[in-house]
Amino acid sequence: MIVADTHIVHAGQLVTISANGSDSAPRRGRDLSRLDIIEDGALAAQDGQIVWVGATDDIGAAVQIVDDDRLIDAGGRVVTPGLIDPHSHPVYARPRAHEFEVRALGKSYQEIAAAGGGIKNSVQAVRTSDLESLVRIGMQTADRMIEHGTTTAEAKSGYGLSLEAEMKLLEAIRRVNEEHVIDWVPTLLAAHEFPPEYADARDDYVRLITDEILPIIAERKLAEFNDVFFETGVYNRE
């Protein structure tokens, strides 16, 4: 019999990778839309690791519970693995939610940027914000992510466009990661746009990224990945 110290019962729907436990390979492509759902589902965990899933009616015969205090009755709610956001900018100083409406009406990113919106709209706000303000914004974002089921996210910088400001963003991301239950994977995105001071010297900014920003960020282990905004009007393959 499986031993467990935590169990969840009476999930209206328990969403799993595989209802019978035989499908352990990662799913890709169209298979990602295939969900295995157990009605009135249950799961058991030991030391934080899931050791059994199945129907609530079957858990008693399959699992030996060693701590009755760690029983969670889901009360018919959906129980699902944490959602993963593969592209987010959770630390910023000026929201741009209004741009979603403009995009929905057919405006391109290039048109929005030409009108004063886009990435550059956030850069000055980040540069003039102190670290504590950015950490506070990041904590609020992390709270909202958790409330909506996101437990892991790639957390990009990219709203600083200078060594100092990109470091400040990544320091804020690190602080939130250390203090919050959420799991953020930090990514340097200094190559997000070209800062105003390099508008006519783009090659110089690329050299700043490769010769200064990347080595210092790597040395301080502030990011796990590096990204480039590959888009018309900003960065190309060259």
CSV table of C-alpha atoms in Angstrom, one decimal:
chain,number,residue,atom,x,y,z
A,1,MET,CA,0.0,0.0,0.0
A,2,ILE,CA,1.2,3.5,-0.8
A,3,VAL,CA,2.1,5.7,2.2
A,4,ALA,CA,1.1,9.4,2.1
A,5,ASP,CA,1.1,12.3,4.5
A,6,THR,CA,-1.3,14.6,2.5
A,7,HIS,CA,-4.4,13.8,0.6
A,8,ILE,CA,-7.0,15.8,-1.3
A,9,VAL,CA,-10.5,14.2,-1.9
A,10,HIS,CA,-13.8,15.1,-3.6
A,11,ALA,CA,-12.4,17.2,-6.4
A,12,GLY,CA,-15.3,17.8,-8.8
A,13,GLN,CA,-12.7,17.3,-11.6
A,14,LEU,CA,-9.1,16.2,-11.0
A,15,VAL,CA,-7.1,17.2,-14.0
A,16,THR,CA,-4.0,15.0,-14.6
A,17,ILE,CA,-1.4,14.2,-17.2
A,18,SER,CA,-2.7,10.6,-17.2
A,19,ALA,CA,-5.7,9.2,-15.5
A,20,ASN,CA,-4.2,5.7,-15.3
A,21,GLY,CA,-0.6,6.8,-14.5
A,22,SER,CA,0.9,5.0,-17.5
A,23,ASP,CA,1.5,8.1,-19.7
A,24,SER,CA,4.5,9.8,-18.2
A,25,ALA,CA,6.1,11.2,-21.3
A,26,PRO,CA,5.9,15.0,-21.9
A,27,ARG,CA,3.1,15.9,-24.3
A,28,ARG,CA,3.8,18.2,-27.2
A,29,GLY,CA,1.9,19.8,-30.1
A,30,ARG,CA,-1.8,18.9,-30.3
A,31,ASP,CA,-1.5,16.4,-27.5
A,32,LEU,CA,-1.2,19.4,-25.1
A,33,SER,CA,-4.9,19.9,-25.5
A,34,ARG,CA,-5.7,16.4,-24.4
A,35,LEU,CA,-6.7,16.4,-20.7
A,36,ASP,CA,-7.3,13.4,-18.5
A,37,ILE,CA,-10.1,14.2,-16.0
A,38,ILE,CA,-11.1,12.1,-13.0
A,39,GLU,CA,-14.6,12.9,-11.7
A,40,ASP,CA,-14.8,13.1,-7.9
A,41,GLY,CA,-11.1,12.7,-8.0
A,42,ALA,CA,-8.5,12.4,-5.2
A,43,LEU,CA,-4.7,12.6,-4.9
A,44,ALA,CA,-2.2,11.6,-2.3
A,45,ALA,CA,1.3,13.1,-1.7
A,46,GLN,CA,4.3,12.2,0.4
A,47,ASP,CA,6.9,14.8,1.3
A,48,GLY,CA,5.5,17.2,-1.3
A,49,GLN,CA,5.5,14.6,-4.2
A,50,ILE,CA,2.3,13.3,-5.7
A,51,VAL,CA,2.3,9.5,-5.2
A,52,TRP,CA,-1.2,8.5,-6.2
A,53,VAL,CA,-4.2,9.8,-8.2
A,54,GLY,CA,-7.6,8.3,-8.7
A,55,ALA,CA,-11.2,8.4,-7.6
A,56,THR,CA,-12.1,9.4,-4.1
A,57,ASP,CA,-13.9,6.1,-3.5
A,58,ASP,CA,-10.6,4.3,-4.2
A,59,ILE,CA,-8.2,6.2,-2.1
A,60,GLY,CA,-8.9,4.3,1.2
A,61,ALA,CA,-8.0,1.0,-0.3
A,62,ALA,CA,-4.9,2.3,-2.2
A,63,VAL,CA,-3.3,4.7,0.2
A,64,GLN,CA,-2.3,4.6,3.9
A,65,ILE,CA,-2.6,8.1,5.3
A,66,VAL,CA,-0.1,8.8,8.1
A,67,ASP,CA,-1.4,12.2,9.1
A,68,ASP,CA,-5.2,12.7,9.3
A,69,ASP,CA,-4.7,16.4,9.9
A,70,ARG,CA,-3.5,16.9,6.3
A,71,LEU,CA,-6.8,16.1,4.7
A,72,ILE,CA,-8.1,18.6,2.2
A,73,ASP,CA,-11.7,18.3,1.0
A,74,ALA,CA,-11.9,20.1,-2.3
A,75,GLY,CA,-15.7,20.4,-2.0
A,76,GLY,CA,-16.3,19.7,-5.7
A,77,ARG,CA,-13.8,22.3,-7.0
A,78,VAL,CA,-11.5,21.6,-9.9
A,79,VAL,CA,-8.0,20.5,-8.9
A,80,THR,CA,-5.4,21.1,-11.6
A,81,PRO,CA,-1.6,21.3,-12.0
A,82,GLY,CA,-0.2,24.8,-11.6
A,83,LEU,CA,-0.3,26.8,-14.8
A,84,ILE,CA,3.0,27.8,-16.5
A,85,ASP,CA,3.3,31.2,-18.2
A,86,PRO,CA,6.2,31.0,-20.7
A,87,HIS,CA,6.4,34.8,-21.4
A,88,SER,CA,5.7,37.5,-18.8
A,89,HIS,CA,7.0,40.9,-17.7
A,90,PRO,CA,5.8,40.8,-14.1
A,91,VAL,CA,7.9,43.7,-12.9
A,92,TYR,CA,7.1,47.1,-14.5
A,93,ALA,CA,6.4,50.6,-13.4
A,94,ARG,CA,3.7,51.8,-15.9
A,95,PRO,CA,0.9,49.5,-17.0
A,96,ARG,CA,0.0,49.4,-20.7
A,97,ALA,CA,-3.2,47.4,-20.6
A,98,HIS,CA,-5.0,50.1,-22.7
A,99,GLU,CA,-2.8,48.9,-25.6
A,100,PHE,CA,-4.7,45.6,-25.7
A,101,GLU,CA,-7.8,47.5,-26.9
A,102,VAL,CA,-5.8,49.3,-29.6
A,103,ARG,CA,-4.3,46.0,-30.8
A,104,ALA,CA,-7.7,44.4,-30.8
A,105,LEU,CA,-8.8,47.2,-33.1
A,106,GLY,CA,-6.1,46.3,-35.6
A,107,LYS,CA,-3.2,48.5,-34.8
A,108,SER,CA,0.2,46.9,-35.1
A,109,TYR,CA,3.0,47.1,-32.5
A,110,GLN,CA,4.9,49.4,-34.8
A,111,GLU,CA,2.0,51.8,-35.1
A,112,ILE,CA,1.5,51.9,-31.3
A,113,ALA,CA,5.2,52.5,-30.8
A,114,ALA,CA,5.2,55.3,-33.3
A,115,ALA,CA,2.4,57.0,-31.4
A,116,GLY,CA,4.4,57.0,-28.2
A,117,GLY,CA,3.3,53.6,-26.8
A,118,GLY,CA,5.0,50.2,-26.7
A,119,ILE,CA,8.1,49.3,-24.8
A,120,LYS,CA,9.6,52.7,-24.7
A,121,ASN,CA,6.5,54.0,-22.8
A,122,SER,CA,7.6,51.8,-19.8
A,123,VAL,CA,11.3,52.5,-19.9
A,124,GLN,CA,11.4,55.9,-18.4
A,125,ALA,CA,9.1,54.9,-15.6
A,126,VAL,CA,11.3,51.9,-14.7
A,127,ARG,CA,14.5,54.0,-14.9
A,128,THR,CA,13.1,56.5,-12.4
A,129,SER,CA,11.6,53.9,-10.0
A,130,ASP,CA,13.6,52.6,-7.0
A,131,LEU,CA,14.2,48.9,-6.3
A,132,GLU,CA,11.7,48.7,-3.5
A,133,SER,CA,8.9,50.1,-5.7
A,134,LEU,CA,9.6,47.5,-8.3
A,135,VAL,CA,9.7,44.7,-5.7
A,136,ARG,CA,6.3,45.9,-4.4
A,137,ILE,CA,4.8,45.8,-7.9
A,138,GLY,CA,6.4,42.4,-8.5
A,139,MET,CA,4.8,41.0,-5.3
A,140,GLN,CA,1.4,42.3,-6.4
A,141,THR,CA,1.8,40.7,-9.8
A,142,ALA,CA,2.9,37.4,-8.1
A,143,ASP,CA,-0.2,37.5,-5.9
A,144,ARG,CA,-2.5,37.9,-8.9
A,145,MET,CA,-0.7,35.1,-10.8
A,146,ILE,CA,-1.1,32.7,-7.9
A,147,GLU,CA,-4.8,33.7,-7.5
A,148,HIS,CA,-5.4,32.7,-11.1
A,149,GLY,CA,-3.5,29.4,-10.9
A,150,THR,CA,-0.1,30.4,-12.3
A,151,THR,CA,2.6,28.8,-10.2
A,152,THR,CA,5.6,29.2,-12.6
A,153,ALA,CA,6.5,31.9,-15.0
A,154,GLU,CA,9.3,33.1,-17.1
A,155,ALA,CA,10.0,36.6,-15.8
A,156,LYS,CA,11.7,38.8,-18.4
A,157,SER,CA,13.4,42.1,-17.8
A,158,GLY,CA,13.5,44.5,-20.9
A,159,TYR,CA,12.0,47.7,-19.6
A,160,GLY,CA,15.2,49.2,-18.5
A,161,LEU,CA,17.4,49.2,-21.6
A,162,SER,CA,20.6,50.1,-19.7
A,163,LEU,CA,22.9,48.1,-17.5
A,164,GLU,CA,21.7,49.8,-14.3
A,165,ALA,CA,18.0,49.5,-15.0
A,166,GLU,CA,18.1,45.9,-16.3
A,167,MET,CA,20.0,44.9,-13.2
A,168,LYS,CA,17.4,46.7,-11.1
A,169,LEU,CA,14.6,44.8,-12.8
A,170,LEU,CA,16.4,41.4,-12.4
A,171,GLU,CA,17.2,42.2,-8.7
A,172,ALA,CA,13.5,42.9,-8.1
A,173,ILE,CA,12.6,39.6,-9.8
A,174,ARG,CA,15.1,37.8,-7.6
A,175,ARG,CA,13.7,39.4,-4.5
A,176,VAL,CA,10.2,38.3,-5.3
A,177,ASN,CA,11.4,34.8,-6.1
A,178,GLU,CA,13.1,34.6,-2.7
A,179,GLU,CA,10.2,36.0,-0.7
A,180,HIS,CA,7.1,34.7,-2.6
A,181,VAL,CA,5.7,31.1,-3.1
A,182,ILE,CA,5.7,31.6,-6.9
A,183,ASP,CA,8.5,30.3,-9.0
A,184,TRP,CA,9.9,32.8,-11.5
A,185,VAL,CA,12.5,31.9,-14.1
A,186,PRO,CA,14.5,35.1,-14.8
A,187,THR,CA,15.4,36.1,-18.3
A,188,LEU,CA,17.5,39.0,-19.5
A,189,LEU,CA,15.8,40.9,-22.3
A,190,ALA,CA,18.1,44.0,-22.7
A,191,ALA,CA,17.6,43.5,-26.4
A,192,HIS,CA,13.9,44.4,-26.2
A,193,GLU,CA,14.1,47.8,-28.0
A,194,PHE,CA,16.7,50.4,-28.6
A,195,PRO,CA,16.8,53.1,-25.9
A,196,PRO,CA,16.3,56.7,-26.9
A,197,GLU,CA,19.9,57.6,-26.3
A,198,TYR,CA,21.0,55.0,-28.8
A,199,ALA,CA,18.4,55.7,-31.5
A,200,ASP,CA,21.0,56.7,-34.0
A,201,ALA,CA,23.7,54.3,-32.7
A,202,ARG,CA,22.1,50.9,-32.6
A,203,ASP,CA,25.4,49.0,-33.2
A,204,ASP,CA,26.8,50.7,-30.1
A,205,TYR,CA,23.9,49.5,-28.0
A,206,VAL,CA,24.3,45.9,-29.3
A,207,ARG,CA,28.0,46.1,-28.2
A,208,LEU,CA,26.9,47.4,-24.8
A,209,ILE,CA,24.7,44.3,-24.4
A,210,THR,CA,27.3,41.8,-25.6
A,211,ASP,CA,30.4,43.4,-24.0
A,212,GLU,CA,29.0,44.8,-20.7
A,213,ILE,CA,25.4,43.9,-19.8
A,214,LEU,CA,25.5,40.1,-20.6
A,215,PRO,CA,28.9,39.4,-18.8
A,216,ILE,CA,27.8,41.3,-15.7
A,217,ILE,CA,24.4,39.7,-15.5
A,218,ALA,CA,26.0,36.3,-15.9
A,219,GLU,CA,28.6,37.0,-13.3
A,220,ARG,CA,26.0,38.0,-10.8
A,221,LYS,CA,23.7,35.1,-11.8
A,222,LEU,CA,20.7,37.4,-12.1
A,223,ALA,CA,19.3,35.6,-15.1
A,224,GLU,CA,19.0,32.0,-16.4
A,225,PHE,CA,18.3,32.9,-20.0
A,226,ASN,CA,18.9,35.7,-22.5
A,227,ASP,CA,16.3,36.8,-25.0
A,228,VAL,CA,16.1,39.1,-28.1
A,229,PHE,CA,13.0,40.8,-29.4
A,230,PHE,CA,13.1,39.6,-33.0
A,231,GLU,CA,10.7,41.9,-34.8
A,232,THR,CA,10.4,44.4,-37.6
A,233,GLY,CA,11.9,47.7,-36.6
A,234,VAL,CA,14.0,46.4,-33.7
A,235,TYR,CA,16.3,43.3,-33.9
A,236,ASN,CA,16.9,41.1,-36.8
A,237,ARG,CA,18.9,37.9,-37.2
A,238,GLU,CA,22.1,39.8,-37.8
